[in-house]
Amino acid sequence: MAQWTFEPGHTAAEFSVRHMMVCWVRGHFKNINGSIEFDPEHPGNSSVEVSIDAGGLWSGDPDRDGHLKAADFLDVENHPDITFKGDEIDVLSKNEFGVTGDLTIRGVTRKATLDVNYLGQWGTPLWVDGKDQGPKTRAGFLATTTINRNDFGVSWNGDLENGGVVVGNKVLITIDIEALLED
């Protein structure tokens, strides 16, 4: 089985959650490391491990970022990483898979299924210190899922008039992965 390593500069994660019942607020993570065992001819034998540096969260507002990193939400001081490890593969089509595994947020682990689209692979240059060290084979994947933040102990909220809440419970997650084929 081919081994792929995430290229951190071209891999990112995003979450979206309702705010004040009227809009979606997004947060982004860049420091994402991981690996995938994947052969497009035999995708059912695949596995993935992902580690996201929770302290790298950026939402565009420093005060909000500080609150999201604090104990009310991600508690980054005590739980610096968000992880996913999955090897239960449901092959839906040649390029679409359900990948089920253990998602850990804030030290709480629950089963989650990522809807994964394999975007293909290509031989490309690999620039290191300004010099092309390629060719290097890259593959792309797009993974999405929806979780309930309360399932992971991320339960801070405030009440609004007429039964509304400050922060929605449903969290949409998107991970864009560019992976390099190991030699």
PDB file of C-alpha atoms in Angstrom:
ATOM      1  CA  MET A   1       0.000   0.000   0.000  1.00  0.00           C
ATOM      2  CA  ALA A   2       1.377   3.403  -0.983  1.00  0.00           C
ATOM      3  CA  GLN A   3       2.250   5.771   1.861  1.00  0.00           C
ATOM      4  CA  TRP A   4       1.431   9.486   1.491  1.00  0.00           C
ATOM      5  CA  THR A   5       2.465  12.325   3.821  1.00  0.00           C
ATOM      6  CA  PHE A   6       0.520  15.567   4.147  1.00  0.00           C
ATOM      7  CA  GLU A   7       2.218  18.606   2.688  1.00  0.00           C
ATOM      8  CA  PRO A   8       1.518  21.098   5.530  1.00  0.00           C
ATOM      9  CA  GLY A   9       1.867  24.211   3.374  1.00  0.00           C
ATOM     10  CA  HIS A  10      -0.984  23.055   1.140  1.00  0.00           C
ATOM     11  CA  THR A  11      -3.223  21.307   3.658  1.00  0.00           C
ATOM     12  CA  ALA A  12      -5.831  23.164   5.702  1.00  0.00           C
ATOM     13  CA  ALA A  13      -8.925  22.618   7.824  1.00  0.00           C
ATOM     14  CA  GLU A  14     -11.930  24.852   8.361  1.00  0.00           C
ATOM     15  CA  PHE A  15     -14.923  24.750  10.652  1.00  0.00           C
ATOM     16  CA  SER A  16     -18.193  26.662  10.367  1.00  0.00           C
ATOM     17  CA  VAL A  17     -20.738  27.206  13.138  1.00  0.00           C
ATOM     18  CA  ARG A  18     -23.840  29.367  13.419  1.00  0.00           C
ATOM     19  CA  HIS A  19     -23.413  32.584  15.409  1.00  0.00           C
ATOM     20  CA  MET A  20     -26.269  34.524  16.994  1.00  0.00           C
ATOM     21  CA  MET A  21     -28.756  32.490  14.914  1.00  0.00           C
ATOM     22  CA  VAL A  22     -28.115  34.649  11.840  1.00  0.00           C
ATOM     23  CA  CYS A  23     -24.802  33.797  10.159  1.00  0.00           C
ATOM     24  CA  TRP A  24     -21.970  31.281   9.954  1.00  0.00           C
ATOM     25  CA  VAL A  25     -18.583  32.005  11.527  1.00  0.00           C
ATOM     26  CA  ARG A  26     -15.543  30.185  10.174  1.00  0.00           C
ATOM     27  CA  GLY A  27     -12.266  29.236  11.759  1.00  0.00           C
ATOM     28  CA  HIS A  28      -9.155  27.938  10.035  1.00  0.00           C
ATOM     29  CA  PHE A  29      -6.200  25.699  10.914  1.00  0.00           C
ATOM     30  CA  LYS A  30      -2.960  25.363   8.930  1.00  0.00           C
ATOM     31  CA  ASN A  31      -0.558  23.309  11.065  1.00  0.00           C
ATOM     32  CA  ILE A  32      -1.898  19.944   9.970  1.00  0.00           C
ATOM     33  CA  ASN A  33       0.235  16.833   9.870  1.00  0.00           C
ATOM     34  CA  GLY A  34      -0.798  13.403   8.772  1.00  0.00           C
ATOM     35  CA  SER A  35      -0.368  10.392   6.600  1.00  0.00           C
ATOM     36  CA  ILE A  36      -2.522   8.229   4.379  1.00  0.00           C
ATOM     37  CA  GLU A  37      -2.081   4.671   3.208  1.00  0.00           C
ATOM     38  CA  PHE A  38      -3.874   4.771  -0.138  1.00  0.00           C
ATOM     39  CA  ASP A  39      -3.925   2.986  -3.482  1.00  0.00           C
ATOM     40  CA  PRO A  40      -6.621   4.273  -5.863  1.00  0.00           C
ATOM     41  CA  GLU A  41      -6.966   0.738  -7.269  1.00  0.00           C
ATOM     42  CA  HIS A  42      -7.735  -0.673  -3.787  1.00  0.00           C
ATOM     43  CA  PRO A  43      -9.185   2.208  -1.720  1.00  0.00           C
ATOM     44  CA  GLY A  44     -10.965  -0.117   0.709  1.00  0.00           C
ATOM     45  CA  ASN A  45      -7.611  -0.985   2.299  1.00  0.00           C
ATOM     46  CA  SER A  46      -6.786   2.636   3.121  1.00  0.00           C
ATOM     47  CA  SER A  47      -6.144   4.352   6.442  1.00  0.00           C
ATOM     48  CA  VAL A  48      -5.508   7.921   7.571  1.00  0.00           C
ATOM     49  CA  GLU A  49      -4.038   9.694  10.593  1.00  0.00           C
ATOM     50  CA  VAL A  50      -4.447  13.451  11.040  1.00  0.00           C
ATOM     51  CA  SER A  51      -3.162  15.815  13.736  1.00  0.00           C
ATOM     52  CA  ILE A  52      -4.248  19.464  13.841  1.00  0.00           C
ATOM     53  CA  ASP A  53      -2.485  22.039  16.009  1.00  0.00           C
ATOM     54  CA  ALA A  54      -5.519  23.523  17.813  1.00  0.00           C
ATOM     55  CA  GLY A  55      -3.433  26.485  18.963  1.00  0.00           C
ATOM     56  CA  GLY A  56      -3.065  27.579  15.351  1.00  0.00           C
ATOM     57  CA  LEU A  57      -6.759  28.452  15.091  1.00  0.00           C
ATOM     58  CA  TRP A  58      -7.489  31.663  13.202  1.00  0.00           C
ATOM     59  CA  SER A  59     -10.970  33.144  12.725  1.00  0.00           C
ATOM     60  CA  GLY A  60      -9.995  36.694  11.792  1.00  0.00           C
ATOM     61  CA  ASP A  61     -10.769  38.178  15.207  1.00  0.00           C
ATOM     62  CA  PRO A  62      -8.030  37.950  17.898  1.00  0.00           C
ATOM     63  CA  ASP A  63     -10.507  38.240  20.798  1.00  0.00           C
ATOM     64  CA  ARG A  64     -12.696  35.458  19.373  1.00  0.00           C
ATOM     65  CA  ASP A  65      -9.600  33.332  18.683  1.00  0.00           C
ATOM     66  CA  GLY A  66      -8.539  33.707  22.313  1.00  0.00           C
ATOM     67  CA  HIS A  67     -11.994  32.663  23.546  1.00  0.00           C
ATOM     68  CA  LEU A  68     -12.119  29.673  21.169  1.00  0.00           C
ATOM     69  CA  LYS A  69      -8.688  28.507  22.385  1.00  0.00           C
ATOM     70  CA  ALA A  70      -9.672  28.928  26.077  1.00  0.00           C
ATOM     71  CA  ALA A  71     -11.335  26.403  28.397  1.00  0.00           C
ATOM     72  CA  ASP A  72     -14.851  27.434  27.268  1.00  0.00           C
ATOM     73  CA  PHE A  73     -14.196  25.862  23.857  1.00  0.00           C
ATOM     74  CA  LEU A  74     -11.083  23.931  22.713  1.00  0.00           C
ATOM     75  CA  ASP A  75      -9.051  24.257  25.945  1.00  0.00           C
ATOM     76  CA  VAL A  76      -5.832  24.330  23.910  1.00  0.00           C
ATOM     77  CA  GLU A  77      -3.649  24.614  27.018  1.00  0.00           C
ATOM     78  CA  ASN A  78      -4.715  21.109  28.106  1.00  0.00           C
ATOM     79  CA  HIS A  79      -5.601  19.661  24.676  1.00  0.00           C
ATOM     80  CA  PRO A  80      -3.222  21.111  22.071  1.00  0.00           C
ATOM     81  CA  ASP A  81      -4.153  18.722  19.242  1.00  0.00           C
ATOM     82  CA  ILE A  82      -7.273  17.628  17.395  1.00  0.00           C
ATOM     83  CA  THR A  83      -6.772  14.150  15.917  1.00  0.00           C
ATOM     84  CA  PHE A  84      -8.503  11.707  13.608  1.00  0.00           C
ATOM     85  CA  LYS A  85      -7.486   8.085  12.987  1.00  0.00           C
ATOM     86  CA  GLY A  86      -9.586   6.076  10.575  1.00  0.00           C
ATOM     87  CA  ASP A  87      -9.371   2.785   8.721  1.00  0.00           C
ATOM     88  CA  GLU A  88     -13.014   1.780   8.209  1.00  0.00           C
ATOM     89  CA  ILE A  89     -13.512   2.550   4.512  1.00  0.00           C
ATOM     90  CA  ASP A  90     -16.837   2.493   2.703  1.00  0.00           C
ATOM     91  CA  VAL A  91     -16.124   2.730  -1.042  1.00  0.00           C
ATOM     92  CA  LEU A  92     -19.018   4.689  -2.567  1.00  0.00           C
ATOM     93  CA  SER A  93     -17.520   5.213  -6.035  1.00  0.00           C
ATOM     94  CA  LYS A  94     -14.114   5.334  -7.691  1.00  0.00           C
ATOM     95  CA  ASN A  95     -13.387   8.718  -6.083  1.00  0.00           C
ATOM     96  CA  GLU A  96     -15.784   8.879  -3.108  1.00  0.00           C
ATOM     97  CA  PHE A  97     -15.353   7.173   0.224  1.00  0.00           C
ATOM     98  CA  GLY A  98     -16.733   7.203   3.742  1.00  0.00           C
ATOM     99  CA  VAL A  99     -13.857   6.991   6.223  1.00  0.00           C
ATOM    100  CA  THR A 100     -14.877   6.174   9.788  1.00  0.00           C
ATOM    101  CA  GLY A 101     -12.530   6.498  12.724  1.00  0.00           C
ATOM    102  CA  ASP A 102     -11.815   8.128  16.063  1.00  0.00           C
ATOM    103  CA  LEU A 103     -12.071  11.924  16.223  1.00  0.00           C
ATOM    104  CA  THR A 104     -10.565  13.459  19.366  1.00  0.00           C
ATOM    105  CA  ILE A 105     -11.347  17.041  20.352  1.00  0.00           C
ATOM    106  CA  ARG A 106     -10.629  18.437  23.801  1.00  0.00           C
ATOM    107  CA  GLY A 107      -9.524  14.982  24.958  1.00  0.00           C
ATOM    108  CA  VAL A 108     -12.908  13.423  24.108  1.00  0.00           C
ATOM    109  CA  THR A 109     -12.934  10.693  21.457  1.00  0.00           C
ATOM    110  CA  ARG A 110     -16.002   9.810  19.387  1.00  0.00           C
ATOM    111  CA  LYS A 111     -16.573   7.902  16.157  1.00  0.00           C
ATOM    112  CA  ALA A 112     -16.926  10.158  13.119  1.00  0.00           C
ATOM    113  CA  THR A 113     -17.272   9.535   9.417  1.00  0.00           C
ATOM    114  CA  LEU A 114     -15.526  11.757   6.898  1.00  0.00           C
ATOM    115  CA  ASP A 115     -17.005  12.045   3.413  1.00  0.00           C
ATOM    116  CA  VAL A 116     -13.852  11.947   1.281  1.00  0.00           C
ATOM    117  CA  ASN A 117     -13.411  12.878  -2.364  1.00  0.00           C
ATOM    118  CA  TYR A 118     -10.202  11.709  -4.022  1.00  0.00           C
ATOM    119  CA  LEU A 119      -9.215  14.537  -6.382  1.00  0.00           C
ATOM    120  CA  GLY A 120      -6.497  12.652  -8.263  1.00  0.00           C
ATOM    121  CA  GLN A 121      -2.725  12.707  -8.432  1.00  0.00           C
ATOM    122  CA  TRP A 122      -0.089  14.336 -10.554  1.00  0.00           C
ATOM    123  CA  GLY A 123       3.685  14.398 -11.008  1.00  0.00           C
ATOM    124  CA  THR A 124       4.912  17.829  -9.938  1.00  0.00           C
ATOM    125  CA  PRO A 125       8.033  19.797  -9.066  1.00  0.00           C
ATOM    126  CA  LEU A 126       9.159  19.853  -5.430  1.00  0.00           C
ATOM    127  CA  TRP A 127      10.873  23.094  -4.483  1.00  0.00           C
ATOM    128  CA  VAL A 128      13.329  22.916  -1.580  1.00  0.00           C
ATOM    129  CA  ASP A 129      15.498  25.967  -0.802  1.00  0.00           C
ATOM    130  CA  GLY A 130      14.722  27.423  -4.225  1.00  0.00           C
ATOM    131  CA  LYS A 131      15.729  24.286  -6.157  1.00  0.00           C
ATOM    132  CA  ASP A 132      13.458  21.782  -7.890  1.00  0.00           C
ATOM    133  CA  GLN A 133      13.966  18.402  -6.190  1.00  0.00           C
ATOM    134  CA  GLY A 134      11.153  16.789  -8.189  1.00  0.00           C
ATOM    135  CA  PRO A 135       9.427  15.200  -9.766  1.00  0.00           C
ATOM    136  CA  LYS A 136       7.220  14.295  -6.825  1.00  0.00           C
ATOM    137  CA  THR A 137       3.781  12.670  -7.007  1.00  0.00           C
ATOM    138  CA  ARG A 138       1.046  14.608  -5.216  1.00  0.00           C
ATOM    139  CA  ALA A 139      -2.519  13.553  -4.476  1.00  0.00           C
ATOM    140  CA  GLY A 140      -5.468  15.661  -3.406  1.00  0.00           C
ATOM    141  CA  PHE A 141      -8.352  14.837  -1.089  1.00  0.00           C
ATOM    142  CA  LEU A 142     -11.324  16.811   0.211  1.00  0.00           C
ATOM    143  CA  ALA A 143     -12.919  15.563   3.444  1.00  0.00           C
ATOM    144  CA  THR A 144     -16.073  16.896   5.098  1.00  0.00           C
ATOM    145  CA  THR A 145     -18.156  15.967   8.108  1.00  0.00           C
ATOM    146  CA  THR A 146     -20.646  17.467  10.550  1.00  0.00           C
ATOM    147  CA  ILE A 147     -20.416  17.004  14.314  1.00  0.00           C
ATOM    148  CA  ASN A 148     -22.311  18.141  17.388  1.00  0.00           C
ATOM    149  CA  ARG A 149     -19.798  20.134  19.441  1.00  0.00           C
ATOM    150  CA  ASN A 150     -21.498  19.097  22.709  1.00  0.00           C
ATOM    151  CA  ASP A 151     -20.458  15.480  22.039  1.00  0.00           C
ATOM    152  CA  PHE A 152     -16.868  16.640  22.587  1.00  0.00           C
ATOM    153  CA  GLY A 153     -17.445  18.757  25.694  1.00  0.00           C
ATOM    154  CA  VAL A 154     -17.432  22.024  23.743  1.00  0.00           C
ATOM    155  CA  SER A 155     -20.613  23.258  25.374  1.00  0.00           C
ATOM    156  CA  TRP A 156     -20.237  26.952  26.255  1.00  0.00           C
ATOM    157  CA  ASN A 157     -23.214  29.012  25.102  1.00  0.00           C
ATOM    158  CA  GLY A 158     -25.421  31.960  25.886  1.00  0.00           C
ATOM    159  CA  ASP A 159     -29.165  32.390  25.498  1.00  0.00           C
ATOM    160  CA  LEU A 160     -30.844  34.895  23.203  1.00  0.00           C
ATOM    161  CA  GLU A 161     -34.435  36.110  23.137  1.00  0.00           C
ATOM    162  CA  ASN A 162     -37.101  33.782  21.764  1.00  0.00           C
ATOM    163  CA  GLY A 163     -35.118  30.590  22.464  1.00  0.00           C
ATOM    164  CA  GLY A 164     -32.062  31.427  20.368  1.00  0.00           C
ATOM    165  CA  VAL A 165     -28.444  30.714  21.281  1.00  0.00           C
ATOM    166  CA  VAL A 166     -25.158  32.521  20.737  1.00  0.00           C
ATOM    167  CA  VAL A 167     -23.370  29.474  19.250  1.00  0.00           C
ATOM    168  CA  GLY A 168     -25.004  26.682  17.251  1.00  0.00           C
ATOM    169  CA  ASN A 169     -24.323  23.067  18.145  1.00  0.00           C
ATOM    170  CA  LYS A 170     -23.798  21.761  14.598  1.00  0.00           C
ATOM    171  CA  VAL A 171     -20.222  22.220  13.352  1.00  0.00           C
ATOM    172  CA  LEU A 172     -19.359  21.742   9.679  1.00  0.00           C
ATOM    173  CA  ILE A 173     -15.763  20.609   9.118  1.00  0.00           C
ATOM    174  CA  THR A 174     -13.797  20.678   5.859  1.00  0.00           C
ATOM    175  CA  ILE A 175     -10.249  19.395   5.366  1.00  0.00           C
ATOM    176  CA  ASP A 176      -8.304  20.056   2.154  1.00  0.00           C
ATOM    177  CA  ILE A 177      -5.357  17.667   1.853  1.00  0.00           C
ATOM    178  CA  GLU A 178      -2.393  17.708  -0.496  1.00  0.00           C
ATOM    179  CA  ALA A 179      -0.252  14.640   0.116  1.00  0.00           C
ATOM    180  CA  LEU A 180       3.172  13.618  -1.210  1.00  0.00           C
ATOM    181  CA  LEU A 181       3.917  10.038  -2.208  1.00  0.00           C
ATOM    182  CA  GLU A 182       6.735   8.642  -0.089  1.00  0.00           C
ATOM    183  CA  ASP A 183       9.720   7.181  -1.975  1.00  0.00           C
TER     184      ASP A 183
END
